[in-house]
Amino acid sequence: GAGVSQTPSNKVTEKGKYVELRCDPISGHTALYWYRQSLGQGPEFLIYFQGTGAADDSGLPNDRFFAVRPEGSVSTLKIQRTERGDSAVYLCASSLSDGHEQYFGPGTRLTVT
Amino acid sequence: GENVEQHPSTLSVQEGDSAVIKCTYSDSASNYFPWYKQELGKRPQLIIDIRSNVGEKKDQRIAVTLNKTAKHFSLHITETQPEDSAVYFCAASINTNAGKSTFGDGTTLTVKP
């Protein structure tokens, strides 16, 4: 079946702009996770959804970052007033439910110029 | 919060030799420890995981060991092949909140033919 997909694959934006990154999880997976991966580092947890609600958003770096999952499937990560330090690969993962194997998407490479 | 340290950062072995990657964690409540393989430009993929109720798990050429007392776990790859070359990440999480995985910084494994 189809895996986790993310769009766009690459996004270049100017400092100060707003961006939205989309994640389509595997059908039927109730848990969805967002991570950020900088070059040479492991993925850094941002936020985790169980169904429609954010079960843990403690990894969001500041209030410029926000994520939604209104129907319990597709999720959008929103970044306001982007900064150059936001440049990274944003990874999405999903799992059947909390505590099961996570399947990662291909990521969105965000570059803020 | 949880802190995961991974060593070595780079590892080069001859084809057919064994490779060992070690991780330590700080939060004694962590009870789920997955290992991911990430090839250049691709998504992380789970290769093996272990839960805290077992000390060792093996899957063909790959094995993971866990020492809860010392709070460390290791990945062992035997009979390495060039296609094993990739970046390997360990992670630790509390099973009831698996989304909040904390990753190590990765080990770049190179298997020379």
mmCIF file of N, CA, C and O in Angstrom, chain B residues 5-60:
data_model
loop_
_atom_site.group_PDB
_atom_site.id
_atom_site.type_symbol
_atom_site.label_atom_id
_atom_site.label_comp_id
_atom_site.label_asym_id
_atom_site.label_seq_id
_atom_site.Cartn_x
_atom_site.Cartn_y
_atom_site.Cartn_z
ATOM 1 N N GLU B 5 22.905 9.579 23.713
ATOM 2 C CA GLU B 5 24.224 9.775 23.119
ATOM 3 C C GLU B 5 24.605 8.525 22.332
ATOM 4 O O GLU B 5 24.381 7.406 22.789
ATOM 5 N N GLN B 6 25.199 8.742 21.165
ATOM 6 C CA GLN B 6 25.490 7.654 20.239
ATOM 7 C C GLN B 6 26.959 7.702 19.832
ATOM 8 O O GLN B 6 27.494 8.772 19.525
ATOM 9 N N HIS B 7 27.583 6.535 19.820
ATOM 10 C CA HIS B 7 28.994 6.441 19.457
ATOM 11 C C HIS B 7 29.258 5.165 18.661
ATOM 12 O O HIS B 7 28.612 4.149 18.908
ATOM 13 N N PRO B 8 30.199 5.168 17.705
ATOM 14 C CA PRO B 8 30.948 6.346 17.259
ATOM 15 C C PRO B 8 30.127 7.174 16.272
ATOM 16 O O PRO B 8 29.072 6.730 15.838
ATOM 17 N N SER B 9 30.606 8.324 15.890
ATOM 18 C CA SER B 9 29.901 9.135 14.901
ATOM 19 C C SER B 9 30.180 8.613 13.494
ATOM 20 O O SER B 9 29.337 8.756 12.599
ATOM 21 N N THR B 10 31.350 8.024 13.292
ATOM 22 C CA THR B 10 31.663 7.377 12.020
ATOM 23 C C THR B 10 32.322 6.043 12.293
ATOM 24 O O THR B 10 33.036 5.882 13.294
ATOM 25 N N LEU B 11 32.065 5.096 11.394
ATOM 26 C CA LEU B 11 32.601 3.746 11.554
ATOM 27 C C LEU B 11 32.870 3.175 10.178
ATOM 28 O O LEU B 11 31.975 3.163 9.329
ATOM 29 N N SER B 12 34.088 2.707 9.974
ATOM 30 C CA SER B 12 34.453 2.121 8.694
ATOM 31 C C SER B 12 34.932 0.692 8.938
ATOM 32 O O SER B 12 35.796 0.462 9.796
ATOM 33 N N VAL B 13 34.357 -0.258 8.206
ATOM 34 C CA VAL B 13 34.727 -1.668 8.375
ATOM 35 C C VAL B 13 34.922 -2.303 7.010
ATOM 36 O O VAL B 13 34.419 -1.792 5.990
ATOM 37 N N GLN B 14 35.631 -3.405 6.986
ATOM 38 C CA GLN B 14 35.783 -4.182 5.768
ATOM 39 C C GLN B 14 34.573 -5.101 5.607
ATOM 40 O O GLN B 14 34.026 -5.603 6.598
ATOM 41 N N GLU B 15 34.193 -5.311 4.373
ATOM 42 C CA GLU B 15 33.092 -6.224 4.082
ATOM 43 C C GLU B 15 33.341 -7.562 4.778
ATOM 44 O O GLU B 15 34.445 -8.117 4.720
ATOM 45 N N GLY B 16 32.314 -8.064 5.428
ATOM 46 C CA GLY B 16 32.421 -9.333 6.133
ATOM 47 C C GLY B 16 32.716 -9.188 7.618
ATOM 48 O O GLY B 16 32.446 -10.112 8.399
ATOM 49 N N ASP B 17 33.240 -8.021 8.014
ATOM 50 C CA ASP B 17 33.503 -7.775 9.433
ATOM 51 C C ASP B 17 32.202 -7.406 10.146
ATOM 52 O O ASP B 17 31.174 -7.171 9.515
ATOM 53 N N SER B 18 32.289 -7.340 11.473
ATOM 54 C CA SER B 18 31.143 -6.920 12.285
ATOM 55 C C SER B 18 31.236 -5.433 12.599
ATOM 56 O O SER B 18 32.334 -4.860 12.622
ATOM 57 N N ALA B 19 30.089 -4.838 12.842
ATOM 58 C CA ALA B 19 30.023 -3.428 13.237
ATOM 59 C C ALA B 19 29.171 -3.326 14.494
ATOM 60 O O ALA B 19 28.128 -3.990 14.597
ATOM 61 N N VAL B 20 29.619 -2.488 15.425
ATOM 62 C CA VAL B 20 28.876 -2.285 16.671
ATOM 63 C C VAL B 20 28.700 -0.789 16.906
ATOM 64 O O VAL B 20 29.657 -0.021 16.835
ATOM 65 N N ILE B 21 27.481 -0.395 17.175
ATOM 66 C CA ILE B 21 27.157 1.000 17.476
ATOM 67 C C ILE B 21 26.497 1.032 18.849
ATOM 68 O O ILE B 21 25.616 0.213 19.129
ATOM 69 N N LYS B 22 26.923 1.983 19.680
ATOM 70 C CA LYS B 22 26.452 2.012 21.062
ATOM 71 C C LYS B 22 25.707 3.308 21.369
ATOM 72 O O LYS B 22 26.073 4.372 20.875
ATOM 73 N N CYS B 23 24.682 3.183 22.197
ATOM 74 C CA CYS B 23 23.918 4.346 22.642
ATOM 75 C C CYS B 23 23.675 4.281 24.140
ATOM 76 O O CYS B 23 23.507 3.182 24.699
ATOM 77 N N THR B 24 23.667 5.430 24.764
ATOM 78 C CA THR B 24 23.277 5.535 26.162
ATOM 79 C C THR B 24 22.099 6.484 26.268
ATOM 80 O O THR B 24 21.926 7.373 25.426
ATOM 81 N N TYR B 25 21.270 6.275 27.271
ATOM 82 C CA TYR B 25 20.120 7.143 27.493
ATOM 83 C C TYR B 25 20.087 7.553 28.953
ATOM 84 O O TYR B 25 20.736 6.935 29.800
ATOM 85 N N SER B 26 19.329 8.594 29.247
ATOM 86 C CA SER B 26 19.371 9.150 30.600
ATOM 87 C C SER B 26 18.103 8.886 31.416
ATOM 88 O O SER B 26 18.166 8.818 32.650
ATOM 89 N N ASP B 27 16.961 8.744 30.741
ATOM 90 C CA ASP B 27 15.686 8.622 31.441
ATOM 91 C C ASP B 27 15.376 7.146 31.722
ATOM 92 O O ASP B 27 15.113 6.381 30.793
ATOM 93 N N SER B 28 15.399 6.761 32.982
ATOM 94 C CA SER B 28 15.168 5.364 33.337
ATOM 95 C C SER B 28 13.748 4.911 33.004
ATOM 96 O O SER B 28 13.471 3.710 32.987
ATOM 97 N N ALA B 29 12.845 5.846 32.718
ATOM 98 C CA ALA B 29 11.480 5.486 32.346
ATOM 99 C C ALA B 29 11.376 5.039 30.890
ATOM 100 O O ALA B 29 10.368 4.450 30.490
ATOM 101 N N SER B 30 12.382 5.307 30.085
ATOM 102 C CA SER B 30 12.353 4.892 28.677
ATOM 103 C C SER B 30 12.299 3.377 28.600
ATOM 104 O O SER B 30 13.010 2.675 29.326
ATOM 105 N N ASN B 31 11.444 2.879 27.718
ATOM 106 C CA ASN B 31 11.288 1.427 27.643
ATOM 107 C C ASN B 31 11.119 0.906 26.219
ATOM 108 O O ASN B 31 10.788 -0.252 26.004
ATOM 109 N N TYR B 32 11.352 1.763 25.233
ATOM 110 C CA TYR B 32 11.270 1.329 23.841
ATOM 111 C C TYR B 32 12.449 1.928 23.096
ATOM 112 O O TYR B 32 12.672 3.149 23.168
ATOM 113 N N PHE B 33 13.198 1.067 22.385
ATOM 114 C CA PHE B 33 14.470 1.500 21.788
ATOM 115 C C PHE B 33 14.550 1.012 20.338
ATOM 116 O O PHE B 33 14.981 -0.111 20.070
ATOM 117 N N PRO B 34 14.158 1.846 19.393
ATOM 118 C CA PRO B 34 14.251 1.460 17.978
ATOM 119 C C PRO B 34 15.573 1.903 17.359
ATOM 120 O O PRO B 34 16.212 2.848 17.832
ATOM 121 N N TRP B 35 15.959 1.231 16.301
ATOM 122 C CA TRP B 35 17.114 1.602 15.495
ATOM 123 C C TRP B 35 16.639 1.847 14.068
ATOM 124 O O TRP B 35 15.865 1.062 13.516
ATOM 125 N N TYR B 36 17.134 2.940 13.474
ATOM 126 C CA TYR B 36 16.743 3.302 12.126
ATOM 127 C C TYR B 36 17.972 3.364 11.226
ATOM 128 O O TYR B 36 19.050 3.764 11.655
ATOM 129 N N LYS B 37 17.759 3.010 9.967
ATOM 130 C CA LYS B 37 18.786 3.133 8.930
ATOM 131 C C LYS B 37 18.331 4.207 7.959
ATOM 132 O O LYS B 37 17.181 4.187 7.500
ATOM 133 N N GLN B 38 19.221 5.154 7.680
ATOM 134 C CA GLN B 38 18.859 6.226 6.745
ATOM 135 C C GLN B 38 19.931 6.325 5.670
ATOM 136 O O GLN B 38 21.075 6.700 5.951
ATOM 137 N N GLU B 39 19.545 5.998 4.454
ATOM 138 C CA GLU B 39 20.449 6.155 3.320
ATOM 139 C C GLU B 39 20.399 7.600 2.854
ATOM 140 O O GLU B 39 19.426 8.313 3.102
ATOM 141 N N LEU B 40 21.429 8.011 2.157
ATOM 142 C CA LEU B 40 21.577 9.407 1.761
ATOM 143 C C LEU B 40 20.357 9.911 1.002
ATOM 144 O O LEU B 40 19.960 9.325 -0.006
ATOM 145 N N GLY B 41 19.764 10.967 1.514
ATOM 146 C CA GLY B 41 18.627 11.581 0.846
ATOM 147 C C GLY B 41 17.321 10.827 0.984
ATOM 148 O O GLY B 41 16.322 11.183 0.344
ATOM 149 N N LYS B 42 17.312 9.794 1.824
ATOM 150 C CA LYS B 42 16.090 8.999 1.967
ATOM 151 C C LYS B 42 15.543 9.075 3.389
ATOM 152 O O LYS B 42 16.137 9.663 4.276
ATOM 153 N N ARG B 43 14.394 8.481 3.579
ATOM 154 C CA ARG B 43 13.744 8.541 4.882
ATOM 155 C C ARG B 43 14.343 7.519 5.844
ATOM 156 O O ARG B 43 14.850 6.478 5.412
ATOM 157 N N PRO B 44 14.268 7.762 7.151
ATOM 158 C CA PRO B 44 14.697 6.744 8.120
ATOM 159 C C PRO B 44 13.772 5.532 8.041
ATOM 160 O O PRO B 44 12.553 5.674 7.911
ATOM 161 N N GLN B 45 14.359 4.347 8.145
ATOM 162 C CA GLN B 45 13.577 3.118 8.141
ATOM 163 C C GLN B 45 13.950 2.276 9.340
ATOM 164 O O GLN B 45 15.131 2.062 9.613
ATOM 165 N N LEU B 46 12.926 1.809 10.040
ATOM 166 C CA LEU B 46 13.149 0.972 11.212
ATOM 167 C C LEU B 46 13.778 -0.349 10.793
ATOM 168 O O LEU B 46 13.296 -1.004 9.872
ATOM 169 N N ILE B 47 14.866 -0.720 11.458
ATOM 170 C CA ILE B 47 15.493 -2.006 11.134
ATOM 171 C C ILE B 47 15.332 -3.020 12.250
ATOM 172 O O ILE B 47 15.276 -4.226 12.008
ATOM 173 N N ILE B 48 15.250 -2.563 13.472
ATOM 174 C CA ILE B 48 15.041 -3.448 14.609
ATOM 175 C C ILE B 48 14.688 -2.597 15.814
ATOM 176 O O ILE B 48 15.041 -1.413 15.873
ATOM 177 N N ASP B 49 13.945 -3.177 16.745
ATOM 178 C CA ASP B 49 13.635 -2.451 17.968
ATOM 179 C C ASP B 49 13.631 -3.432 19.137
ATOM 180 O O ASP B 49 13.568 -4.645 18.948
ATOM 181 N N ILE B 50 13.729 -2.883 20.329
ATOM 182 C CA ILE B 50 13.723 -3.726 21.517
ATOM 183 C C ILE B 50 12.967 -3.010 22.619
ATOM 184 O O ILE B 50 13.036 -1.788 22.745
ATOM 185 N N ARG B 51 12.224 -3.780 23.376
ATOM 186 C CA ARG B 51 11.493 -3.220 24.503
ATOM 187 C C ARG B 51 12.181 -3.655 25.783
ATOM 188 O O ARG B 51 12.916 -4.641 25.806
ATOM 189 N N SER B 52 11.915 -2.964 26.851
ATOM 190 C CA SER B 52 12.738 -3.122 28.054
ATOM 191 C C SER B 52 12.518 -4.436 28.786
ATOM 192 O O SER B 52 13.233 -4.727 29.738
ATOM 193 N N ASN B 53 11.555 -5.231 28.339
ATOM 194 C CA ASN B 53 11.337 -6.495 29.022
ATOM 195 C C ASN B 53 12.207 -7.634 28.462
ATOM 196 O O ASN B 53 12.105 -8.776 28.912
ATOM 197 N N VAL B 54 13.055 -7.300 27.484
ATOM 198 C CA VAL B 54 13.997 -8.287 26.949
ATOM 199 C C VAL B 54 15.395 -7.676 26.918
ATOM 200 O O VAL B 54 15.556 -6.464 26.885
ATOM 201 N N GLY B 55 16.402 -8.541 26.930
ATOM 202 C CA GLY B 55 17.769 -8.048 26.935
ATOM 203 C C GLY B 55 18.443 -8.121 25.581
ATOM 204 O O GLY B 55 19.436 -7.442 25.339
ATOM 205 N N GLU B 56 17.874 -8.920 24.665
ATOM 206 C CA GLU B 56 18.510 -9.079 23.366
ATOM 207 C C GLU B 56 17.452 -9.493 22.342
ATOM 208 O O GLU B 56 16.488 -10.202 22.647
ATOM 209 N N LYS B 57 17.665 -9.027 21.121
ATOM 210 C CA LYS B 57 16.768 -9.396 20.015
ATOM 211 C C LYS B 57 17.598 -9.521 18.765
ATOM 212 O O LYS B 57 18.508 -8.717 18.533
ATOM 213 N N LYS B 58 17.302 -10.519 17.964
ATOM 214 C CA LYS B 58 18.102 -10.765 16.769
ATOM 215 C C LYS B 58 17.200 -10.941 15.558
ATOM 216 O O LYS B 58 16.116 -11.534 15.655
ATOM 217 N N ASP B 59 17.657 -10.409 14.425
ATOM 218 C CA ASP B 59 16.941 -10.578 13.171
ATOM 219 C C ASP B 59 17.979 -10.753 12.076
ATOM 220 O O ASP B 59 18.557 -9.785 11.600
ATOM 221 N N GLN B 60 18.259 -11.988 11.732
ATOM 222 C CA GLN B 60 19.248 -12.344 10.725
ATOM 223 C C GLN B 60 20.612 -11.773 11.109
ATOM 224 O O GLN B 60 21.166 -12.174 12.133
#
